[in-house]
mmCIF file of C-alpha atoms in Angstrom:
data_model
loop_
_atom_site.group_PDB
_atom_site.id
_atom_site.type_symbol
_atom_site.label_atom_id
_atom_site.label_comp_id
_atom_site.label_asym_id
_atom_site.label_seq_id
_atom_site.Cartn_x
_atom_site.Cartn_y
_atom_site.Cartn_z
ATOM 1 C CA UNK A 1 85.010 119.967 111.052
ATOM 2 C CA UNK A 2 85.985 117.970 107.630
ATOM 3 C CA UNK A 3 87.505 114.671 109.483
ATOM 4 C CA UNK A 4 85.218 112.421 111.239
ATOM 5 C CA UNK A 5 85.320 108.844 112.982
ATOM 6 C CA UNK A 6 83.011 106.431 110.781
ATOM 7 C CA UNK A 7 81.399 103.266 112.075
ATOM 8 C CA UNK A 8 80.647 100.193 110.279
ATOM 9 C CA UNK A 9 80.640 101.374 106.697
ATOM 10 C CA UNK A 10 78.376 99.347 104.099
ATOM 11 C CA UNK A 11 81.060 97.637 101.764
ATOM 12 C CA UNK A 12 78.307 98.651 99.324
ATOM 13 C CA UNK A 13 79.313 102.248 99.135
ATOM 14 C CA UNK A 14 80.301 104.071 96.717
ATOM 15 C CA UNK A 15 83.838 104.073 95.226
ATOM 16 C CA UNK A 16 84.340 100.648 97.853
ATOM 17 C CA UNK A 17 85.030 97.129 96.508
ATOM 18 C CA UNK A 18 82.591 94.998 97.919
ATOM 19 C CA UNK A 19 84.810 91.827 97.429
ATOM 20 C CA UNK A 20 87.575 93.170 99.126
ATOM 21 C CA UNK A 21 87.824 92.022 103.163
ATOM 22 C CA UNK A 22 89.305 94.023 105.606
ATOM 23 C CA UNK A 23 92.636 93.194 106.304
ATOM 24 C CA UNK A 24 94.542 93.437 109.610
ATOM 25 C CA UNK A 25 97.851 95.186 108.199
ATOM 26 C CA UNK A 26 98.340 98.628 107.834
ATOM 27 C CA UNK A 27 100.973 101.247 105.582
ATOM 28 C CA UNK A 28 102.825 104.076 107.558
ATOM 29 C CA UNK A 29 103.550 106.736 105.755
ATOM 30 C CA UNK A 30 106.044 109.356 106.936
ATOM 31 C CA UNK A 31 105.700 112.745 107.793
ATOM 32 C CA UNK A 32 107.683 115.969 106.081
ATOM 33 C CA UNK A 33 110.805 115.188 105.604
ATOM 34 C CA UNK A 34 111.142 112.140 107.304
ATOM 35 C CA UNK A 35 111.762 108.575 105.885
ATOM 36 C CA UNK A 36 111.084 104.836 106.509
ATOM 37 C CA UNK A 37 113.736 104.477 108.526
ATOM 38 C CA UNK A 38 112.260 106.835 111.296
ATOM 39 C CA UNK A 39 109.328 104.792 111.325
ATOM 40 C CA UNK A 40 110.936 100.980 110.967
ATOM 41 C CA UNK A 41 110.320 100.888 115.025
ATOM 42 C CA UNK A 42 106.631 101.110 114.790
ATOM 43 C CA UNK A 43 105.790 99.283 112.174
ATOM 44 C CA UNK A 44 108.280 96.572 114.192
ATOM 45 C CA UNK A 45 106.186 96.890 116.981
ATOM 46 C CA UNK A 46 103.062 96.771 115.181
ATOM 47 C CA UNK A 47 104.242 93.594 113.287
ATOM 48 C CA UNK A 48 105.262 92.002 117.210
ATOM 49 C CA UNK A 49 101.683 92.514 117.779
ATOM 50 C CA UNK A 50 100.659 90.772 114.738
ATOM 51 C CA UNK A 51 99.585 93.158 112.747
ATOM 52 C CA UNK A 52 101.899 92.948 109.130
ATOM 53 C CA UNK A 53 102.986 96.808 108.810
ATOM 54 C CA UNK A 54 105.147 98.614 106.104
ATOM 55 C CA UNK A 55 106.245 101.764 105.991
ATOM 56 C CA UNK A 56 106.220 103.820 102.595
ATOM 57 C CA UNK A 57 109.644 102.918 101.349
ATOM 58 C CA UNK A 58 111.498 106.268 100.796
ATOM 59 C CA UNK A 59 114.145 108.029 102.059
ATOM 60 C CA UNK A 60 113.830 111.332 103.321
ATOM 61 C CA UNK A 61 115.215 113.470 100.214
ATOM 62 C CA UNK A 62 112.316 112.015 98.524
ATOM 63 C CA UNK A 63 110.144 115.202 99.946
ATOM 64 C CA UNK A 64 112.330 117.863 98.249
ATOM 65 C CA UNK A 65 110.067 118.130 94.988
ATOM 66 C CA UNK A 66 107.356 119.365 97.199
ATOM 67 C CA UNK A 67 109.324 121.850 99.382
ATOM 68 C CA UNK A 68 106.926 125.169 99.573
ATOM 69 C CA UNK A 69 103.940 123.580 99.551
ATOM 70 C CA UNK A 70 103.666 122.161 95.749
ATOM 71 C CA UNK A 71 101.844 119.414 94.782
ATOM 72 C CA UNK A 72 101.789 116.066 96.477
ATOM 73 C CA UNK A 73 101.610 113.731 93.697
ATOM 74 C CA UNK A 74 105.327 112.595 94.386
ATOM 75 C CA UNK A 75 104.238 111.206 97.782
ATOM 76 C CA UNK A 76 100.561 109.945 96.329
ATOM 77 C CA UNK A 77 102.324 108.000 93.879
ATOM 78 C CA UNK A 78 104.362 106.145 96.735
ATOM 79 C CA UNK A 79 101.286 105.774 99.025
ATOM 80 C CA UNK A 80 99.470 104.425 96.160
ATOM 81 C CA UNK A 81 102.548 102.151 95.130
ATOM 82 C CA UNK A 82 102.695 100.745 98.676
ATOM 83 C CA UNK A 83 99.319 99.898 99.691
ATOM 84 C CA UNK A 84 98.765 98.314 96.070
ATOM 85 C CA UNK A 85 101.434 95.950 96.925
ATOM 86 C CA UNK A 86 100.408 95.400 101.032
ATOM 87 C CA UNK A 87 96.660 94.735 99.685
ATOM 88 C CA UNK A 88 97.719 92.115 97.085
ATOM 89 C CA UNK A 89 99.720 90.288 99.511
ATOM 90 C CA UNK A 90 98.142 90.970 102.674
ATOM 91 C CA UNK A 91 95.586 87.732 102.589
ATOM 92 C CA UNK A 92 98.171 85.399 101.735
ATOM 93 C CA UNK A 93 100.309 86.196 105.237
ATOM 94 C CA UNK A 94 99.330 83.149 106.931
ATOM 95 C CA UNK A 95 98.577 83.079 110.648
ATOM 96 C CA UNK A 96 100.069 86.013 111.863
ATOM 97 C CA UNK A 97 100.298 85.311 115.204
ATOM 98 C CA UNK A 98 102.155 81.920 114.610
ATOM 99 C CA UNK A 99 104.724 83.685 112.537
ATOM 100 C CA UNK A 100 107.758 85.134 114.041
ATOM 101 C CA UNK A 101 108.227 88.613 113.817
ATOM 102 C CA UNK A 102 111.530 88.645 111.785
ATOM 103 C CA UNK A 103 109.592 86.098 109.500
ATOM 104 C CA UNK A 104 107.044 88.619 108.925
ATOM 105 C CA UNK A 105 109.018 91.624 108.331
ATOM 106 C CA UNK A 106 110.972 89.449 106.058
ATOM 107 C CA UNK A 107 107.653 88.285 103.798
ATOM 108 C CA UNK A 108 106.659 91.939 103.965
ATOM 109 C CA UNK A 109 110.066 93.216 102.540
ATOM 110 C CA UNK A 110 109.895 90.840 99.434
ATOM 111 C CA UNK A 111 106.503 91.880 99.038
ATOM 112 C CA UNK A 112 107.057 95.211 98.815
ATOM 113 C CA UNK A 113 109.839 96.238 95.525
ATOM 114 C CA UNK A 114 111.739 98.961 95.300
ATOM 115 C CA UNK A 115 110.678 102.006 93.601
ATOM 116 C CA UNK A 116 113.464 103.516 91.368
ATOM 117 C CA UNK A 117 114.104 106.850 92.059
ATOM 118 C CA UNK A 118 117.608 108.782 91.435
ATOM 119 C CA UNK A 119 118.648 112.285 91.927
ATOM 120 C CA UNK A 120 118.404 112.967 88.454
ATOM 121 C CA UNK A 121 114.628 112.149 88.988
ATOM 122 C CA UNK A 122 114.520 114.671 91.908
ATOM 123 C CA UNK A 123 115.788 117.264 89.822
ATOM 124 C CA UNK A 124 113.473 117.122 86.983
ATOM 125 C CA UNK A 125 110.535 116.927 89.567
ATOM 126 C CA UNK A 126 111.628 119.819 91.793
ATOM 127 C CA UNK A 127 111.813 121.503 88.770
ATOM 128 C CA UNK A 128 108.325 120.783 87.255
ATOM 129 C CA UNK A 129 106.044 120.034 90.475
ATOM 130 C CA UNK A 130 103.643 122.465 90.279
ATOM 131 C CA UNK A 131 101.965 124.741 92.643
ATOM 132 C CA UNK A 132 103.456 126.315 95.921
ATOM 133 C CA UNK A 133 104.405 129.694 97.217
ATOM 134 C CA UNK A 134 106.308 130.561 93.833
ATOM 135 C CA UNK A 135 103.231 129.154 91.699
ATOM 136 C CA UNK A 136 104.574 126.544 89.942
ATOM 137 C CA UNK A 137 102.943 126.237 86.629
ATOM 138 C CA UNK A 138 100.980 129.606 87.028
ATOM 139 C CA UNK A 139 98.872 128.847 90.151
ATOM 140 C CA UNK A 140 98.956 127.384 94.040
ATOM 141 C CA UNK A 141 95.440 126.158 93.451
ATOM 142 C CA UNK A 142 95.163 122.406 93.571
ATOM 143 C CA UNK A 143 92.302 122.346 90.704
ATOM 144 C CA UNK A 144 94.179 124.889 88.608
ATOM 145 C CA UNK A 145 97.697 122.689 88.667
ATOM 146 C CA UNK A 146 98.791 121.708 84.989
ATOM 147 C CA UNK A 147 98.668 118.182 84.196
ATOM 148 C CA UNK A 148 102.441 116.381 85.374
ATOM 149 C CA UNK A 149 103.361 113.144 85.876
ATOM 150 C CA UNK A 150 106.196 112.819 88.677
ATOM 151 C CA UNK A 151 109.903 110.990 87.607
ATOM 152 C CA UNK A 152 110.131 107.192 89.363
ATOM 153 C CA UNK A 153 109.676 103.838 88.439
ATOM 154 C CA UNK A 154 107.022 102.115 90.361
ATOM 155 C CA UNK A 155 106.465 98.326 89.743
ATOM 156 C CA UNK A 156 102.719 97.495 88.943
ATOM 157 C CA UNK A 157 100.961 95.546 92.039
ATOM 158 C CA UNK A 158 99.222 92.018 91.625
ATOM 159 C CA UNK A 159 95.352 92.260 92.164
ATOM 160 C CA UNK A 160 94.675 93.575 95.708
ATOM 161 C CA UNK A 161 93.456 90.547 98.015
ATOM 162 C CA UNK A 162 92.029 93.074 100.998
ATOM 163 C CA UNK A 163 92.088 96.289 102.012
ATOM 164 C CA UNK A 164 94.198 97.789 104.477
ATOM 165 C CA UNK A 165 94.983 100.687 107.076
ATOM 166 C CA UNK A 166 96.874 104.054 106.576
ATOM 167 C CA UNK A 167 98.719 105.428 109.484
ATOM 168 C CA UNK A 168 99.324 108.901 108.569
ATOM 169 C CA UNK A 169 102.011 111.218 110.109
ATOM 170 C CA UNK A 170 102.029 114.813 110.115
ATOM 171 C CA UNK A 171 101.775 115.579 106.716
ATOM 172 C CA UNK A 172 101.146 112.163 105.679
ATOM 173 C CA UNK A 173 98.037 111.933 107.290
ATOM 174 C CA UNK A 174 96.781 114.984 104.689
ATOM 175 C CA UNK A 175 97.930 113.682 102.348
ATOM 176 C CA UNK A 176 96.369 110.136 102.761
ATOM 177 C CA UNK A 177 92.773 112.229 102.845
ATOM 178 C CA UNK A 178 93.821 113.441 98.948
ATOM 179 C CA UNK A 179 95.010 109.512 97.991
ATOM 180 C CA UNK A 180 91.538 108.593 99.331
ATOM 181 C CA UNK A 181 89.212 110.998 97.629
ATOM 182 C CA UNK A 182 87.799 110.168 94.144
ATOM 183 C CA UNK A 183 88.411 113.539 93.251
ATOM 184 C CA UNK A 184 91.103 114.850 90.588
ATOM 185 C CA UNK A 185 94.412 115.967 92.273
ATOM 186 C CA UNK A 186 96.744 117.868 90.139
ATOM 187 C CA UNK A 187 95.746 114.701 87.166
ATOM 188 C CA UNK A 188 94.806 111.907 88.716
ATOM 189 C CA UNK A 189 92.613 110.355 91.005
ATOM 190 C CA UNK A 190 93.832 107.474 93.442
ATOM 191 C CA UNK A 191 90.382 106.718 94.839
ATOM 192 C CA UNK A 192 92.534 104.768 97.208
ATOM 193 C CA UNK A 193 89.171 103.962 99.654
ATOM 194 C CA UNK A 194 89.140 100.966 96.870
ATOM 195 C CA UNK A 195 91.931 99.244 98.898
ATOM 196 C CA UNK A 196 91.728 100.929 102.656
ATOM 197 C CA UNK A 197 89.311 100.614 105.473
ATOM 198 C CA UNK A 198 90.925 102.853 108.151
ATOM 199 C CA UNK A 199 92.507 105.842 108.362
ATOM 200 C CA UNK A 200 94.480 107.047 111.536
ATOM 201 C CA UNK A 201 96.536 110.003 111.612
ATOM 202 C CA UNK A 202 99.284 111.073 114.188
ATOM 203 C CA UNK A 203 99.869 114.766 114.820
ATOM 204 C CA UNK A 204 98.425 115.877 111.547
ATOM 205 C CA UNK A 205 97.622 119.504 110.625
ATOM 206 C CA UNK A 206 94.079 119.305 109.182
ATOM 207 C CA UNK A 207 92.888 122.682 109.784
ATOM 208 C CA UNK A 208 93.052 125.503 107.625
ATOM 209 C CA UNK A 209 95.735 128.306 107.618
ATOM 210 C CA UNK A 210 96.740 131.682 104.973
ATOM 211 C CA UNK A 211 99.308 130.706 102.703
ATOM 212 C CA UNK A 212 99.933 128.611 99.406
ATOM 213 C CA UNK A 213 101.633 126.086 101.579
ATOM 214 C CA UNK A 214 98.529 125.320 103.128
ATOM 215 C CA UNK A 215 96.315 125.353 99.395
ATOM 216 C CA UNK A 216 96.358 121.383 99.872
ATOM 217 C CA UNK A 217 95.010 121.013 103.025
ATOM 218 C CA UNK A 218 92.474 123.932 101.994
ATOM 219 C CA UNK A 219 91.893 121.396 98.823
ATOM 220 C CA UNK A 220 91.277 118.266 101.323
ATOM 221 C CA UNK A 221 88.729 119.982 103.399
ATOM 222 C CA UNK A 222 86.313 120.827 100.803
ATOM 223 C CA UNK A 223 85.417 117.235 100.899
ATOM 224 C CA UNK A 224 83.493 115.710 104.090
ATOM 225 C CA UNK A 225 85.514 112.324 105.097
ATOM 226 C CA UNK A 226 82.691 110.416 106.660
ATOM 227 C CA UNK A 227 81.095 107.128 106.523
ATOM 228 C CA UNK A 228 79.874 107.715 103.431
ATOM 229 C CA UNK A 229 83.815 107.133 102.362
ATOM 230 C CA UNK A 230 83.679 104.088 103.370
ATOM 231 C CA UNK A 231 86.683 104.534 105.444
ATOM 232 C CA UNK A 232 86.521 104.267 109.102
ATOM 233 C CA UNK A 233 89.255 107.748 110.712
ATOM 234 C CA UNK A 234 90.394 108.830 113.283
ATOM 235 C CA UNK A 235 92.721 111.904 114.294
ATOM 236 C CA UNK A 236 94.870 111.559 117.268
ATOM 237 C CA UNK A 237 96.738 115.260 118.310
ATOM 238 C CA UNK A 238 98.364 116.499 121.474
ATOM 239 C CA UNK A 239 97.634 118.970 124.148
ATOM 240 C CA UNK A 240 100.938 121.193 123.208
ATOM 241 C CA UNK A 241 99.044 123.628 121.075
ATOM 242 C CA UNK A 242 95.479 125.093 121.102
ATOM 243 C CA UNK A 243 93.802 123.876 117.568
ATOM 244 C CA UNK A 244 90.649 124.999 116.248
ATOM 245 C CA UNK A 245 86.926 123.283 115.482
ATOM 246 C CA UNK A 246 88.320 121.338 113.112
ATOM 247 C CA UNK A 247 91.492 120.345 114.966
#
C-alpha cells in the first residue's frame, strides 16, 4: 500500500511552509477526459457549505496531449496554475459563511485567470508529449522522459496566503500524488505539498497494472505518501470492482 491517511502533520516537515495556515478551500481537478464544467455542481455545493472551491479550469479536449498514457505535465501545469492562484487568495475570502454563495463563486472566478490555450497549442503538445504506449521520445519510463515544456500561457500567482485541499478524480487524483512529490517528473518538480494540506481522491486507480499507460501510476507508487508529506489523504473507492492491497 503507497497511499495512506496522515494525522496532524508537523508544519515543520520537510518540503512544508511553516508560515502557511491551512485553509478551508479546496481545487477539484477533473478526471480523464472530463472538464470543469462536469464538476461546477460540486464545487457549487461545496462553496453552499462554505467551503470556497474551484475546479481546474479546462475544458475537456485539454486531455488529448496525454491520450495513451504520456506524460502528465499538461495537467500538472494546470493543477499547479490553479492552486497557486486559490492559495494566494484563499485568506483574503472574508467570512465565508456570511457570504452568499453566488458572491463567492463570483470572488473565486476573478481570482482564478484564464489560462491560454488554443488548438494550435494542442497540436504541438500531442505531438511532443513524451512517453506512452508508442514511446514518445524513446521511452514510457517517467525518469527516462526527455526534458519538454508543454504549449499554454499560465499567468504567474501572487504569493500563496494558505494552503489548500486537492479533490482528485479518477485520474486526477494520480496525478495530484506526482504534483505533490518533490521528485522530478518528466523536468520539473511541483513540490506542490508547499501549498496543500489534504488530499482526497474519488474513484482513483492507484494500484499497479502491465502496460505503458499505467508507467505513471507505477512512477507515483515508488514514493510512500504518508505523514511524513505533510499532507493529510485519503482514498475513497466503490464496492463495484474487487481492488487489490493497495486499492
Amino acid at each position: 500500500t503507497t497511499l495512506h491517511a496522515a494525522t496532524n502533520p508537523s508544519s515543520h516537515q520537510r518540503g512544508s511552509l511553516p508560515s502557511l495556515p491551512d485553509i478551508r478551500a479546496a481545487v477539484v481537478v477533473p478526471g480523464f477526459l472530463t472538464g470543469k464544467n462536469e464538476f461546477l455542481s460540486l464545487s457549487q455545493s461545496l462553496n453552499n457549505m462554505g467551503i470556497p472551491t474551484v475546479v481546474v479550469p479546462m475544458p475537456n479536449w485539454h486531455w488529448l496531449p496525454c491520450l495513451g498514457g504520456r506524460s502528465m505535465r499538461p495537467m500538472l501545469e494546470r493543477i499547479d496554475f490553479t492552486v497557486r492562484h486559490l492559495a494566494s487568495v484563499a485568506g483574503d475570502l472574508g467570512d465565508f459563511e456570511r457570504t452568499t454563495s453566488e458572491e463567492l463563486e463570483k470572488s473565486l472566478d476573478d481570482a482564478i485567470p484564464d489560462i491560454s490555450y488554443n488548438i494550435f497549442d494542442c497540436y504541438q503538445d500531442f505531438r511532443n508529449n513524451p512517453g506512452g504506449v508508442l514511446e514518445v521520445g524513446g521511452s514510457a519510463e517517467v525518469d527516462e522522459y526527455p526534458l519538454w515544456n508543454p504549449k499554454g500561457s499560465f499567468p504567474s500567482a501572487p504569493e500563496p496566503t494558505g494552503k489548500v485541499a486537492l479533490i482528485g478524480h479518477s485520474a486526477g487524483g494520480w496525478i495530484c500524488r506526482a504534483y505533490l512529490s518533490e521528485r522530478n517528473y518528466g523536468g520539473k518538480s511541483y513540490r506542490g505539498n508547499r501549498f496543500v494540506h489534504s488530499l482526497i481522491t474519488l474513484g482513483s486507480p492507484h494500484g499497479n497494472a502491465p502496460g505503458p499507460a499505467f508507467k505513471g501510476v507505477e512512477w507515483v507508487n515508488s514514493e510512500i505518501m504518508d505523514a511524513g508529506s505533510g499532507v493529510r489523504a485519503l482514498a475513497v473507492g466503490g464496492t463495484g470492482y474487487k481492488g487489490d492491497s493497495s486499492g
